[in-house]
Amino acid sequence: MFEKKHNISIHIADLPRMQLNVPLSQEPLVRRAEENINGLWKKWREKDEFSDRSSAEILAMVTFRFAQLYYTNLEAAESIDRVLDGLEQEFDSLLLEDVVQ
């Protein structure tokens, strides 16, 4: 069955609040993402080395960082899948070795 959705609002950086319609089970994940994005944006905005950057530029940097982490984790997961597939094939061949003989 379909999970009931509800409306929430999130606030990212210094942008106006955004309305989202999300499944109830996804709200904690959405809130965690909101909190982490805002935390990194605030931290970088307060850095002296980024004092010449606009809020939008810093938000773009935060966006890039989260995308970079996403793709790094995606590659790691794909690598683990390949290792597990190889192990599964090896175990299958070992188990079937006794049956074939």
Coordinates of C-alpha atoms in Angstrom, one line a residue:
M1 CA 0.0 0.0 0.0
F2 CA 1.0 3.6 -0.4
E3 CA 2.3 5.4 2.6
K4 CA 0.3 8.5 3.6
K5 CA 2.2 11.8 2.8
H6 CA 2.0 15.0 4.8
N7 CA 3.2 18.6 4.2
I8 CA 6.3 19.9 6.0
S9 CA 8.4 23.0 5.5
I10 CA 12.1 23.1 5.4
H11 CA 14.5 26.1 5.6
I12 CA 17.8 25.9 3.7
A13 CA 20.4 28.6 4.2
D14 CA 18.9 32.0 3.9
L15 CA 16.3 31.0 1.3
P16 CA 12.6 31.2 1.9
R17 CA 11.0 28.2 3.5
M18 CA 10.1 25.4 1.1
Q19 CA 7.0 23.2 1.3
L20 CA 7.4 19.5 0.8
N21 CA 5.0 16.6 0.7
V22 CA 6.8 13.6 2.1
P23 CA 5.9 10.2 3.5
L24 CA 5.7 10.3 7.3
S25 CA 8.5 7.7 7.5
Q26 CA 10.8 10.0 5.4
E27 CA 10.4 13.1 7.6
P28 CA 13.4 12.2 10.0
L29 CA 15.6 11.8 6.9
V30 CA 14.5 15.1 5.4
R31 CA 15.0 16.9 8.8
R32 CA 18.5 15.3 9.1
A33 CA 19.4 16.5 5.6
E34 CA 18.1 20.0 6.4
E35 CA 20.1 20.1 9.6
N36 CA 23.3 18.9 8.0
I37 CA 23.0 21.2 5.0
N38 CA 22.4 24.2 7.2
G39 CA 25.1 23.2 9.6
L40 CA 27.8 23.1 6.9
W41 CA 26.5 26.2 5.2
K42 CA 26.7 28.1 8.5
K43 CA 30.1 26.8 9.3
W44 CA 31.5 27.7 5.9
R45 CA 29.8 31.1 5.9
E46 CA 31.6 32.0 9.1
K47 CA 35.0 31.0 7.8
D48 CA 37.4 33.9 7.0
E49 CA 38.6 32.2 3.9
F50 CA 35.0 32.3 2.4
S51 CA 34.2 35.9 3.5
D52 CA 34.3 37.1 -0.1
R53 CA 31.8 34.4 -1.2
S54 CA 28.1 35.1 -1.5
S55 CA 25.5 33.0 0.4
A56 CA 24.6 31.4 -2.9
E57 CA 28.2 30.5 -3.7
I58 CA 28.6 28.9 -0.3
L59 CA 25.3 27.0 -0.8
A60 CA 26.6 25.8 -4.2
M61 CA 29.8 24.6 -2.4
V62 CA 27.8 22.7 0.2
T63 CA 25.7 21.2 -2.6
F64 CA 28.8 20.0 -4.4
R65 CA 30.2 18.5 -1.2
F66 CA 27.1 16.5 -0.5
A67 CA 27.0 15.3 -4.1
Q68 CA 30.7 14.4 -3.8
L69 CA 29.9 12.4 -0.6
Y70 CA 26.9 10.7 -2.3
Y71 CA 29.0 9.5 -5.3
T72 CA 31.9 8.4 -3.1
N73 CA 29.4 6.3 -1.1
L74 CA 27.7 5.0 -4.3
E75 CA 31.1 3.8 -5.6
A76 CA 31.9 2.1 -2.3
A77 CA 28.5 0.4 -2.3
E78 CA 29.0 -0.8 -5.9
S79 CA 32.5 -2.1 -5.0
I80 CA 31.1 -4.0 -2.0
D81 CA 28.4 -5.5 -4.3
R82 CA 31.1 -6.7 -6.7
V83 CA 33.0 -8.3 -3.9
L84 CA 29.9 -10.0 -2.4
D85 CA 28.9 -11.3 -5.9
G86 CA 32.4 -12.8 -6.3
L87 CA 32.2 -14.4 -2.9
E88 CA 28.8 -15.8 -3.6
Q89 CA 30.0 -17.3 -6.8
E90 CA 33.0 -18.8 -5.0
F91 CA 30.8 -20.2 -2.2
D92 CA 28.4 -21.7 -4.8
S93 CA 31.2 -23.4 -6.6
L94 CA 32.6 -24.8 -3.4
L95 CA 29.2 -26.1 -2.3
L96 CA 28.4 -27.5 -5.7
E97 CA 31.8 -29.1 -6.0
D98 CA 30.8 -31.9 -3.5
V99 CA 27.4 -32.4 -5.4
V100 CA 29.0 -32.7 -8.8
Q101 CA 31.6 -35.2 -7.8

